[in-house]
XYZ file of C-alpha atoms in Angstrom:
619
model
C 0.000 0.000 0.000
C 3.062 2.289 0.766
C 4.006 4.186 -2.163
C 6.795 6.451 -2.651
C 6.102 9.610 -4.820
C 7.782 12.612 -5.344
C 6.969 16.001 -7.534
C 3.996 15.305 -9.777
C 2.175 13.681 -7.061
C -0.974 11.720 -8.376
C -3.627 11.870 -5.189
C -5.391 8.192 -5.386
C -7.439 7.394 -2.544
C -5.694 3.797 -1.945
C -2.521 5.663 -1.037
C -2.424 6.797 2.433
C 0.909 7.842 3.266
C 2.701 9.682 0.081
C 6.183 10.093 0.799
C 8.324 11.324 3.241
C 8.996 14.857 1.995
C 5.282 15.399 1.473
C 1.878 14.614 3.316
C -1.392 15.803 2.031
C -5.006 14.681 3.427
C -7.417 14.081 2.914
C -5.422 12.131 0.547
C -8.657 12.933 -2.499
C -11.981 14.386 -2.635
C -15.318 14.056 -4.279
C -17.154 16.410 -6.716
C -20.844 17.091 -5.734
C -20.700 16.951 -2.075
C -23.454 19.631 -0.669
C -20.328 21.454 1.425
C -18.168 23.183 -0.878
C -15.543 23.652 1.616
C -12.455 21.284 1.323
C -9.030 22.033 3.803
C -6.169 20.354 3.202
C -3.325 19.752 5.153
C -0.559 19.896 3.255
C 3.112 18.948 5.497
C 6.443 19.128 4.160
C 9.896 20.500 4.780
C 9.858 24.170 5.522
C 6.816 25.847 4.060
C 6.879 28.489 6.212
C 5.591 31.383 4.074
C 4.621 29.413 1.088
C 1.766 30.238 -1.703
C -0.762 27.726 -3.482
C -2.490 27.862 -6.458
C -5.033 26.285 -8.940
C -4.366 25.926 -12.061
C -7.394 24.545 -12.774
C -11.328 25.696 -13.183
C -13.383 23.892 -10.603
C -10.892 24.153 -7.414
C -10.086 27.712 -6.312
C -7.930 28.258 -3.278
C -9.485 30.597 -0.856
C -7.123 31.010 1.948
C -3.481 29.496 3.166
C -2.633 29.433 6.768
C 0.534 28.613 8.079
C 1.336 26.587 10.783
C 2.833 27.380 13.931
C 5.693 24.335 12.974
C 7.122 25.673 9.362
C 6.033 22.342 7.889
C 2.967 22.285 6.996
C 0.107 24.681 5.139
C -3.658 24.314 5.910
C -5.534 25.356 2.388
C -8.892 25.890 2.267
C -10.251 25.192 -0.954
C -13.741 25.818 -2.682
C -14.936 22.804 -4.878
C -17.326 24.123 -7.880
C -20.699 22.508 -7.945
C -20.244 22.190 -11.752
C -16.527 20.592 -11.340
C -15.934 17.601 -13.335
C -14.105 14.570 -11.596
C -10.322 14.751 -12.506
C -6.867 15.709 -11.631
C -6.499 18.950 -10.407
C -2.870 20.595 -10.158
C -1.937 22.725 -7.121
C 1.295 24.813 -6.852
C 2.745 25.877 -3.919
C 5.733 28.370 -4.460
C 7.521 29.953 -2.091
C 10.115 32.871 -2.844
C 8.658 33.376 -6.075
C 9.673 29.570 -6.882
C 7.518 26.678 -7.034
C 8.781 24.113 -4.832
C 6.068 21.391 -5.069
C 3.522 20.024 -7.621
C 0.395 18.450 -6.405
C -2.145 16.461 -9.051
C -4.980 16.415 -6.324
C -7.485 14.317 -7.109
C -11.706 15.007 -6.996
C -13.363 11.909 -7.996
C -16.876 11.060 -8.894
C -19.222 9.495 -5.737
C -20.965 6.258 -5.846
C -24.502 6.666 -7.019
C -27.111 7.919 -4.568
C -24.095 7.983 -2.073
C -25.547 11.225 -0.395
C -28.632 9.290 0.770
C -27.193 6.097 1.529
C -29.336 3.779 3.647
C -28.004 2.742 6.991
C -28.349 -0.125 9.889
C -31.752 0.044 11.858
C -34.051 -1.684 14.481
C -34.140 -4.193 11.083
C -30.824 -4.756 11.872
C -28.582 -7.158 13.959
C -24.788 -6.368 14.868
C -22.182 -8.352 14.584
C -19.126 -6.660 16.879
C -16.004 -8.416 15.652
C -11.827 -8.234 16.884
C -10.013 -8.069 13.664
C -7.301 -9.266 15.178
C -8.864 -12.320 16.731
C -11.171 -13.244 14.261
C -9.825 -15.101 11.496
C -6.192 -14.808 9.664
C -6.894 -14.686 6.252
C -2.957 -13.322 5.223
C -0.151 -14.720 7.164
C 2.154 -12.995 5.269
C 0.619 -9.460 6.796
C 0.749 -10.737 10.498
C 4.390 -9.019 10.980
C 5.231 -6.009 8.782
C 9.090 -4.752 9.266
C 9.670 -1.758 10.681
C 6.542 -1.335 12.913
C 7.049 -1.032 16.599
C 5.416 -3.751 17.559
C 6.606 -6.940 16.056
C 4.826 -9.620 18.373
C 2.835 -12.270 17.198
C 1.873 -14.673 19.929
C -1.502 -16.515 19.490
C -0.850 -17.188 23.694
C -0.357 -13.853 24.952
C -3.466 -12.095 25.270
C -2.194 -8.616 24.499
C 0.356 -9.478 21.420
C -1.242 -9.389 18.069
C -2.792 -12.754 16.980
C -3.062 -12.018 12.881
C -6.271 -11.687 12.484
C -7.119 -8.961 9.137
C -9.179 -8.022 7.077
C -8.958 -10.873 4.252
C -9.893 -13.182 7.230
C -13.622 -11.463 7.837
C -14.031 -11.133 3.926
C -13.415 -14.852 3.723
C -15.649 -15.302 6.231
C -18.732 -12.935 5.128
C -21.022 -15.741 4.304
C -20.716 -17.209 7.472
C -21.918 -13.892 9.222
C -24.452 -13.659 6.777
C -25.454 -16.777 7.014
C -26.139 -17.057 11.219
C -28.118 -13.769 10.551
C -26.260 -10.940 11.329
C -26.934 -7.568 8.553
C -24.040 -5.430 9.952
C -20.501 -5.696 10.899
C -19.147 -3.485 13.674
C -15.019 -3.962 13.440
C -13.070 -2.706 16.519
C -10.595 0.175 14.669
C -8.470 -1.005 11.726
C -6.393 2.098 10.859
C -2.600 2.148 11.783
C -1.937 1.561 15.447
C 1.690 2.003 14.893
C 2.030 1.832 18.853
C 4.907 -0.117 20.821
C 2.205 -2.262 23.221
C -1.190 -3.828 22.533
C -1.541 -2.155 19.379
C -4.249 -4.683 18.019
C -7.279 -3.633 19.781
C -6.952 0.106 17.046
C -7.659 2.398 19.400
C -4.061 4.156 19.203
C -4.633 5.855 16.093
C -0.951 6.849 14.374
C -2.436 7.721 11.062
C -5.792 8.496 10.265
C -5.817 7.822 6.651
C -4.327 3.863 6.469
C -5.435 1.044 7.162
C -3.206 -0.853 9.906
C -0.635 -2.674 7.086
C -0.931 -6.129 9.616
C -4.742 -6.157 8.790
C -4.548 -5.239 5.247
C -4.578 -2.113 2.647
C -6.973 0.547 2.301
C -8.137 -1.424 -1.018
C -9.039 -4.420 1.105
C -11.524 -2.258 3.956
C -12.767 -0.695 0.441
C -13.658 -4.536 -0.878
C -15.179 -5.016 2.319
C -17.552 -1.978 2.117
C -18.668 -3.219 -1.251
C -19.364 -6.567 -0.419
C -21.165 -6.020 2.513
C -23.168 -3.763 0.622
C -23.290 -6.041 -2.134
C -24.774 -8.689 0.314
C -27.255 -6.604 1.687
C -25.512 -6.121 4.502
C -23.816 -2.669 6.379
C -20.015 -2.369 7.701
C -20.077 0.259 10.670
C -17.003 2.193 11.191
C -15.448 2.479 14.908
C -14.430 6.327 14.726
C -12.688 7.804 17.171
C -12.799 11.262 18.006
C -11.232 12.046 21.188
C -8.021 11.184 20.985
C -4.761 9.600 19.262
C -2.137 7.258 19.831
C 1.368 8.485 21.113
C 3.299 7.174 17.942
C 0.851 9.434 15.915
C 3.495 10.491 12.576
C 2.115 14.138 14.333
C 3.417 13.870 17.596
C 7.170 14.977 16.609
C 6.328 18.013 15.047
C 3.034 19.148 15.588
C 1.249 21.360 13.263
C 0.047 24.030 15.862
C 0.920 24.254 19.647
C -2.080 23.410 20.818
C -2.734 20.245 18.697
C -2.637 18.055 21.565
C -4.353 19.118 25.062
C -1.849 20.242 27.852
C 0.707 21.142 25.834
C 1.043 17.726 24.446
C 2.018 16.380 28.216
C -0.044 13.812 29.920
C -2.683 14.759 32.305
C -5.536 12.491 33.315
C -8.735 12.658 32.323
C -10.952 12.564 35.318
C -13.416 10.093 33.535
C -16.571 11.862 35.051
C -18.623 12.003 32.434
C -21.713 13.031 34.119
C -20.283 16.571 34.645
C -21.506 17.611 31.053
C -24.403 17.445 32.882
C -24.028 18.190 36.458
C -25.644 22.044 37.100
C -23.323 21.929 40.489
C -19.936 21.130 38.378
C -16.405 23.126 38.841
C -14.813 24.368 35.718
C -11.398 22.231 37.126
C -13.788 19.042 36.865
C -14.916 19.828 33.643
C -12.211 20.898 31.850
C -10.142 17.557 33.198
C -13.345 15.429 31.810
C -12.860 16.648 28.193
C -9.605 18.154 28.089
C -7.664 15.499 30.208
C -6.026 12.267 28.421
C -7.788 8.451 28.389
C -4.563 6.855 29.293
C -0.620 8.544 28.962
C -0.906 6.139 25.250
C -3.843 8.274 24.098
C -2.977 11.782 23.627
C -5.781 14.052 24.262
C -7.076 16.197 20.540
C -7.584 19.676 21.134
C -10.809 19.838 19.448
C -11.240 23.413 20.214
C -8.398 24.173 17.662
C -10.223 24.869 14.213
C -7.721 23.329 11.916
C -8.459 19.875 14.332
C -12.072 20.531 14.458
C -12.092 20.064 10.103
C -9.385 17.522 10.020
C -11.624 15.321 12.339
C -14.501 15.683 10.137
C -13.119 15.692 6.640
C -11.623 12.320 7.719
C -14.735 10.812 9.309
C -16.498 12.185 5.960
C -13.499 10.286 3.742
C -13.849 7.060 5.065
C -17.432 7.005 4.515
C -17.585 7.692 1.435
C -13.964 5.648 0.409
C -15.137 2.380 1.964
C -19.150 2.396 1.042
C -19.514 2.679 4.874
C -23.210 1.769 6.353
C -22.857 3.536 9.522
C -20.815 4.531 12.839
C -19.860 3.598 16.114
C -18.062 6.290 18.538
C -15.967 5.361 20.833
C -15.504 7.703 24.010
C -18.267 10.049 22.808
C -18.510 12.010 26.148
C -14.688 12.757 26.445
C -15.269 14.972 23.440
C -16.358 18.796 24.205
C -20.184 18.345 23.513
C -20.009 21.831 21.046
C -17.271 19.605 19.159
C -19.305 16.319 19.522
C -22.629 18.295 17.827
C -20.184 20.498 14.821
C -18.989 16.848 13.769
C -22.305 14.835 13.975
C -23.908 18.013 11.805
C -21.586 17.792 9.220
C -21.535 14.305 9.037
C -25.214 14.014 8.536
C -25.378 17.061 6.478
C -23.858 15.023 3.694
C -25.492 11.669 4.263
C -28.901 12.309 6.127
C -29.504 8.551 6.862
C -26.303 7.777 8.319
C -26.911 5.648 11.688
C -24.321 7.060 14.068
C -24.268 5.292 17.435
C -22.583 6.907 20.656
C -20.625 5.022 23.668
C -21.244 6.527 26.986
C -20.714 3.950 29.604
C -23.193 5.052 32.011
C -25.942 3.107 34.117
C -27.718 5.739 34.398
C -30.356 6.692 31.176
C -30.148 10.462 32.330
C -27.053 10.293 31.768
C -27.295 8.690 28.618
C -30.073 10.304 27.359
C -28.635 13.655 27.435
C -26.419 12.873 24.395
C -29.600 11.666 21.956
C -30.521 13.846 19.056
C -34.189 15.526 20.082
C -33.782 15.346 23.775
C -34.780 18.632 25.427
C -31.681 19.479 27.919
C -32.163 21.427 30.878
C -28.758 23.338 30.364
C -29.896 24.278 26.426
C -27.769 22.018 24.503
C -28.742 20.390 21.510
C -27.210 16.790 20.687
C -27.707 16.029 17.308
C -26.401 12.224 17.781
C -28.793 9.790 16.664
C -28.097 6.148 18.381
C -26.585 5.866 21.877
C -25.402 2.183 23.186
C -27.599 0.918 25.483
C -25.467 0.733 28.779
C -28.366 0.963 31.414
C -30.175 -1.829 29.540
C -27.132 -3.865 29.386
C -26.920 -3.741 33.380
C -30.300 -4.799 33.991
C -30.057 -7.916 31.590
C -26.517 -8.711 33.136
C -28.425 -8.344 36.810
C -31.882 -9.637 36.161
C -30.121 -12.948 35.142
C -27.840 -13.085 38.139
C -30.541 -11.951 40.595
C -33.474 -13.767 43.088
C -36.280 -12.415 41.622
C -38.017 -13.050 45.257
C -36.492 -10.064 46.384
C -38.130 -6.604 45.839
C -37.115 -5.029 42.790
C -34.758 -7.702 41.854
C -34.228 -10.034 39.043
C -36.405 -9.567 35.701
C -37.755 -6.631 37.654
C -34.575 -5.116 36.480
C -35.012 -5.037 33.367
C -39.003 -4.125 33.771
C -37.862 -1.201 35.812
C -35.127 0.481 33.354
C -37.655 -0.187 30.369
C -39.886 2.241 32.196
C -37.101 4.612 32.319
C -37.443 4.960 28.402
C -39.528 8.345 28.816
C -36.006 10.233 28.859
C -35.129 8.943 25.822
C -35.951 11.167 22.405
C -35.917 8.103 20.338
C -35.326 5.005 22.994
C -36.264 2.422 19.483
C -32.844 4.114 18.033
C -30.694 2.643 21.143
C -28.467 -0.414 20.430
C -29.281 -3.102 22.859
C -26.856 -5.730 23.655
C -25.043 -8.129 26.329
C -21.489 -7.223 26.358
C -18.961 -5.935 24.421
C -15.028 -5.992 23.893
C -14.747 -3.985 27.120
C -16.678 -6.136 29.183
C -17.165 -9.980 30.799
C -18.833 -12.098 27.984
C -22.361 -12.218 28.435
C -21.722 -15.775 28.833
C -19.551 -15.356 31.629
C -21.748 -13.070 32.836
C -24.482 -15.460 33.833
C -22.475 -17.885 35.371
C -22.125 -20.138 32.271
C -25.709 -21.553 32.419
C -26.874 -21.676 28.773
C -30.617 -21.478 29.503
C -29.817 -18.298 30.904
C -28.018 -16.894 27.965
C -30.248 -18.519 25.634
C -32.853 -15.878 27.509
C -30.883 -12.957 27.665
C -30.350 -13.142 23.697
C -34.001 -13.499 23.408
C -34.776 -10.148 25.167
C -32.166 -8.440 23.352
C -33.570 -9.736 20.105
C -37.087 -9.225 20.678
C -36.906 -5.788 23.010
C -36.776 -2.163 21.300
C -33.897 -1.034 19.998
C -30.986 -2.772 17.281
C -29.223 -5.478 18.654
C -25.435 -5.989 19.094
C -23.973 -9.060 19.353
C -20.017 -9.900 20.268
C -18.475 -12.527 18.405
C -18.106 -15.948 19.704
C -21.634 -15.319 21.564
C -23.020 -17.832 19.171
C -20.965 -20.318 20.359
C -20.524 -20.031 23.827
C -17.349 -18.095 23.833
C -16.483 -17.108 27.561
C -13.604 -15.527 29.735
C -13.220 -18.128 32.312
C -10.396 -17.217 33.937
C -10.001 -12.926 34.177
C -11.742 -10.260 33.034
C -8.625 -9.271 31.040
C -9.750 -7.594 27.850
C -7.179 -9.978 25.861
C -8.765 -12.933 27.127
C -12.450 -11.556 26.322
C -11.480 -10.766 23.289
C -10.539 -14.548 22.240
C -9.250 -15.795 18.855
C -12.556 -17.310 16.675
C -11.996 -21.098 16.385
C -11.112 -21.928 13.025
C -9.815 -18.448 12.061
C -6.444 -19.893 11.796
C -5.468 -22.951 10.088
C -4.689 -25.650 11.980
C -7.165 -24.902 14.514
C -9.096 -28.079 15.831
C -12.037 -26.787 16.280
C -13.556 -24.598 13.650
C -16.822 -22.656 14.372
C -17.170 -21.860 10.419
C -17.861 -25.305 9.459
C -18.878 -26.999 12.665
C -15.736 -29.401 12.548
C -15.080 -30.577 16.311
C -17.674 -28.323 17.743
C -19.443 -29.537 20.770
C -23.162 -30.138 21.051
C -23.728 -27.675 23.231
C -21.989 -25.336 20.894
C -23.329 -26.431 18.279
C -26.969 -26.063 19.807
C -26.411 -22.549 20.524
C -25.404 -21.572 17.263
C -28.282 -23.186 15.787
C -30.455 -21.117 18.361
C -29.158 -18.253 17.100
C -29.087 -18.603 13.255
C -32.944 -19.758 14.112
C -34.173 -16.552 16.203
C -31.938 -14.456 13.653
C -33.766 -15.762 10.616
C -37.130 -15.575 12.130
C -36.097 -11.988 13.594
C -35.620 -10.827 9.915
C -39.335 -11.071 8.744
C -40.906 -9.618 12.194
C -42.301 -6.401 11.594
C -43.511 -6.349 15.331
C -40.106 -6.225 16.195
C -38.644 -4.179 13.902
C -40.705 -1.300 14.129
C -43.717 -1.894 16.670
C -45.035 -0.646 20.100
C -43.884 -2.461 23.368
C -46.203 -3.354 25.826
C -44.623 -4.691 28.858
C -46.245 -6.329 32.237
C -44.270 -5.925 35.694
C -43.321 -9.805 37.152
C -45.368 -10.592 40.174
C -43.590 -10.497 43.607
C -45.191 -13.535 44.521
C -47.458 -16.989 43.394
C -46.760 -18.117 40.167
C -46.153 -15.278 37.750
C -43.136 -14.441 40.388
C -39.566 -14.720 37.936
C -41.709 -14.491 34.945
C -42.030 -11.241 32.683
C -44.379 -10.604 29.427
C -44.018 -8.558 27.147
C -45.799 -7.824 23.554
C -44.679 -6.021 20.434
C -47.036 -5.124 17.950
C -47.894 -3.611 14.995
C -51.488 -3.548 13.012
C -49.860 -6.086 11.019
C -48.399 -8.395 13.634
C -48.361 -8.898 17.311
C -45.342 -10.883 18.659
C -45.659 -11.959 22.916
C -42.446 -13.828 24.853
C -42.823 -14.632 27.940
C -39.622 -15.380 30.222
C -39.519 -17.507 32.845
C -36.464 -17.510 35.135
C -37.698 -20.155 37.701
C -36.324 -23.539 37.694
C -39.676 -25.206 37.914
C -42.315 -24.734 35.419
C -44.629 -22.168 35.173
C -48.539 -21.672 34.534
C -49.891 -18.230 33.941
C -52.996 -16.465 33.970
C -53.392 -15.150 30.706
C -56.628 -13.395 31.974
C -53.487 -10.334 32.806
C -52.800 -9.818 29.376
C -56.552 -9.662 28.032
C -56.236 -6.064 27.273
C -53.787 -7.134 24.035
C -54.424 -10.889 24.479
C -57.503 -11.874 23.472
C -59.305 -14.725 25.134
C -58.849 -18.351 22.837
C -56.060 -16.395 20.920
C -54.523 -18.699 18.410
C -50.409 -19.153 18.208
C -47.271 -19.863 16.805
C -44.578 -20.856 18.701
C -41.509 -19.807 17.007
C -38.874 -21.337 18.350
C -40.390 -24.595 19.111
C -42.351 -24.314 15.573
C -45.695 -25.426 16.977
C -48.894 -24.082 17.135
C -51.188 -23.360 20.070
C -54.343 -22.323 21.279
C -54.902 -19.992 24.369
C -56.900 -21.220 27.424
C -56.937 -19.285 30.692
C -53.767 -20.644 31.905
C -50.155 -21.389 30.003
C -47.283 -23.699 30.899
C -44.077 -21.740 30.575
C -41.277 -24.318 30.876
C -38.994 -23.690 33.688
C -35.564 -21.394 32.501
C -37.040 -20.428 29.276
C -37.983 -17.826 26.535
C -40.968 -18.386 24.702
C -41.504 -15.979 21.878
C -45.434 -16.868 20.671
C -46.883 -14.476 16.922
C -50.159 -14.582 17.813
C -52.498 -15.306 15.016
């Protein structure tokens, strides 16, 4: 992918680094994007005082600031909404003399790119660990003259070689079991001495990391998801960089990096964006302050950031045929930063799913970031999707619970439901059981299958788009820590050689087996349920005592379909009185059981098996 190109430069958007006397990104452009506005940063030895100029109708330069390092130019150019897609020559002179030639490139966009659809409450995630998912290039797993050069399938924080080619080789698999969108963990350049396969150490903002593949190969996998009706959602991260960043040696302004480029701790209090008591020393440390001394801290108050930030979320998006985004660490950014980049983003693609992480239990917390929710203080989030992380707490508790005890157990779950009124759009939250930060939901409930089995079920069947973590399907777990290397496992059969291999079902266990049929089953049916994809819920609080205690029902419904599951947590058998749910239930009601593919009629009572999830479309 690394080319090496001097005066003359041809701009294609599969180069990412161009040589290294010059550096211009966004490495191209497109014509017929609704903003104008294009700024380039332009970096090479001493441009201190340098001119640039078109040559070329269709691209005028409007202003050139210099840095406060001599090396680089910010250009802010003006794209002509009749401009044809070509080469267009820039000249930057200095003294009188031109001392570089730049063919920059504006290409034409995909068709109906602008309006692109995205991933919905149609929709099921699949969150995958490039690097522990399958290794579909050995010859990428070590590339010479990156910093870190481990590859150690036992160590949970070296790299393991899982890439790109390994999830496109792989595709029909994910299809196949269900899932309609791929979330991948970062896979631009973590160029970082130490755990640099998780991506979250950005050192270049415009490559793909070289161990997981070329910019070409994320590009292939746009297309094919898209091609199989599927989405691929970017990881973006906005907040901050890794310390091996090609910036960090020469910076192009002072304040590029927060605290004068020196590590100071973030305080990680993210609820004082919204505390009306908070000190302006705890607030500025929340968004100002660094993740970890790796991470360096982006000044997104600097305007020359602020557009390099968003031209490059914009890039990718429209490089890679992207479906939507995930963003990591969304309340470490300044919220006036957090709402400039989600309004330009969606300005150019007005359909664009965008999904926030704020790791908060508590929805008013949450909330607060959702686009149409009416703040107290004013402000005005124009984020679509947040990640369910109160939802995620109740599930993880409800299963772990005695639901005997007052407010505890599926109560849980009943109760932060309730909370949804805080929510703008609570349908528009992902819902899900862990993640790569977390215990696997499997080792969350104690490794009992019935009770993961039920979990999924809620998840699948609540509001909301689910998210599922790799390996879920087949009862991946973290046995022995909570170490993110270990919960983020290497995918049997993503290496060859391995003895088991979850992609063909080759020395898979029954149990394993079982649960991946579960899934692709519940998937499959999931996929033609209107009342789940876009219907009301209805939900009725578990009794505290006699039979209906440990078992919650719930509808979802649409004029077209009416879906009820009914979850029963106790270890004996349950029969209900379905005289509670008359209201939506009527009496004699006539059912299919989906999961056990039978059909039913309604009496008064009905025998929930004990530890079970029983989704009925009533007919």
């Amino acid at each position: 992918m690394k080319k090496v190109l001097f005066l003359g430069l041809l701009f294609c958007a599969s180069f990412s680094l161009i040589s290294q006397d010059l550096r211009v990104e966004p490495l191209n452009w497109w014509v017929g994007m609704k903003n104008p506005n294009l700024q380039l940063l332009i970096k090479a030895k001493d441009l201190q005082g340098g001119t640039v100029s078109s040559t070329k109708a269709g691209l005028t330069v409007k202003k050139v600031t210099n840095g406060d390092s001599p090396n680089y130019l910010f250009v802010d150019l003006v794209v002509a909404p009749n401009a044809q897609a070509g080469t267009y020559p820039l000249i930057i002179k200095k003294n009188g003399k031109v001392v570089q030639t730049i063919n920059y490139s504006l290409e034409a966009r995909a068709k109906g790119s602008a309006n692109r659809p995205s991933y919905s409450t149609k929709d099921v995630i699949y969150l995958i660990t490039p690097d522990r998912f399958a290794n579909g290039n050995p010859a990428n797993d070590k590339v010479a003259g990156m910093r870190d050069m481990s590859l150690n399938r036992g160590a949970l924080y070296d790299r393991h070689g899982g890439d790109l080619r390994g999830i496109l080789d792989h595709l029909d698999y994910i299809k196949n079991m269900g899932f309609t969108a791929i979330w991948n963990m970062p896979e631009v350049e973590n160029d970082q001495t130490l755990e640099s396969y998780h991506g979250y150490g950005i050192t270049d903002h415009y490559k793909i990391d070289r161990r997981f593949g070329t910019n070409e190969d994320y590009r292939e996998l746009g297309m094919k998801t898209q091609a199989n009706g599927m989405y691929l959602i970017k990881d973006i991260i906005l907040n901050h960089c890794g310390s091996g960043h090609w910036w960090m040696e020469d910076m192009p302004f002072k304040d590029w990096i927060n605290f004068g480029g020196k590590f100071t701790s973030t305080t990680h209090r993210r609820e004082t964006v919204q505390d009306p008591h908070v000190s302006k020393y705890d607030a500025k440390l929340q968004t100002e302050g660094w993740f970890v001394p790796a991470m360096p801290d982006l000044n997104q108050k600097n305007p020359f950031m602020q557009q390099y930030i968003i031209q490059n979320t914009i890039w990718w998006i429209e490089y890679a045929h992207l479906g939507g985004l995930r963003i990591d660490t969304y309340p470490y950014s300044t919220k006036e930063f957090a709402t400039m980049w989600s309004d330009a983003v969606l300005n150019e693609y007005p359909n664009l799913n965008m999904v926030g992480e704020e790791w908060s239990s508590n929805p008013i917390i949450t909330s607060y970031w959702q686009r149409g929710k009416v703040n107290r203080d004013g402000y005005k989030s124009s984020l679509p999707a947040l990640m369910d992380f109160p939802l995620q707490n109740a599930i993880s508790e409800a299963m772990n619970e005695n639901d005997k005890e007052w407010g505890k157990g599926l109560n849980k779950i009943y109760s932060t439901i309730s909370n949804d009124l805080v929510y703008a759009n609570p349908d528009n939250l992902v819902v899900f059981g862990d993640n790569h930060d977390m215990s696997r939901i499997y080792t969350q409930v104690k490794h009992d299958q019935a009770l993961l089995k039920m979990a999924m079920t809620y998840i699948f069947t609540t509001r909301g788009i689910p998210q599922v973590f790799y390996g879920t399907e087949i009862l991946m777990s973290n046995p022995k820590s909570s170490e993110h290397g270990e919960i983020r496992g290497d995918f049997p059969g993503g290496w060859a050689g391995d003895g088991k291999n979850a992609f063909t079902g080759a020395n898979m266990t029954a149990d394993e087996k079982a649960m991946q049929d579960f899934f692709k089953k519940i998937l499959s049916w999931r996929k033609g349920a209107e009342a789940i994809h876009k219907g009301k819920l209805l939900h009725f609080g578990p009794e505290n005592s006699g039979e209906g205690n440990g078992v919650y029902v719930y509808f979802r419904y649409t004029s077209a379909q009416k879906v009820m599951v009914v979850l029963n947590k106790n270890a004996d058998a349950r029969n209900i009185d379905l005289s509670h749910y008359e209201e939506i239930l009527p009496a004699g009601a006539k059912a299919h059981n989906v999961m056990e593919s039978t059909d039913v009629v309604f009496g008064k009572t009905l025998n929930v098996p004990a530890k079970s999830a029983q989704i009925f479309e009533i007919r």
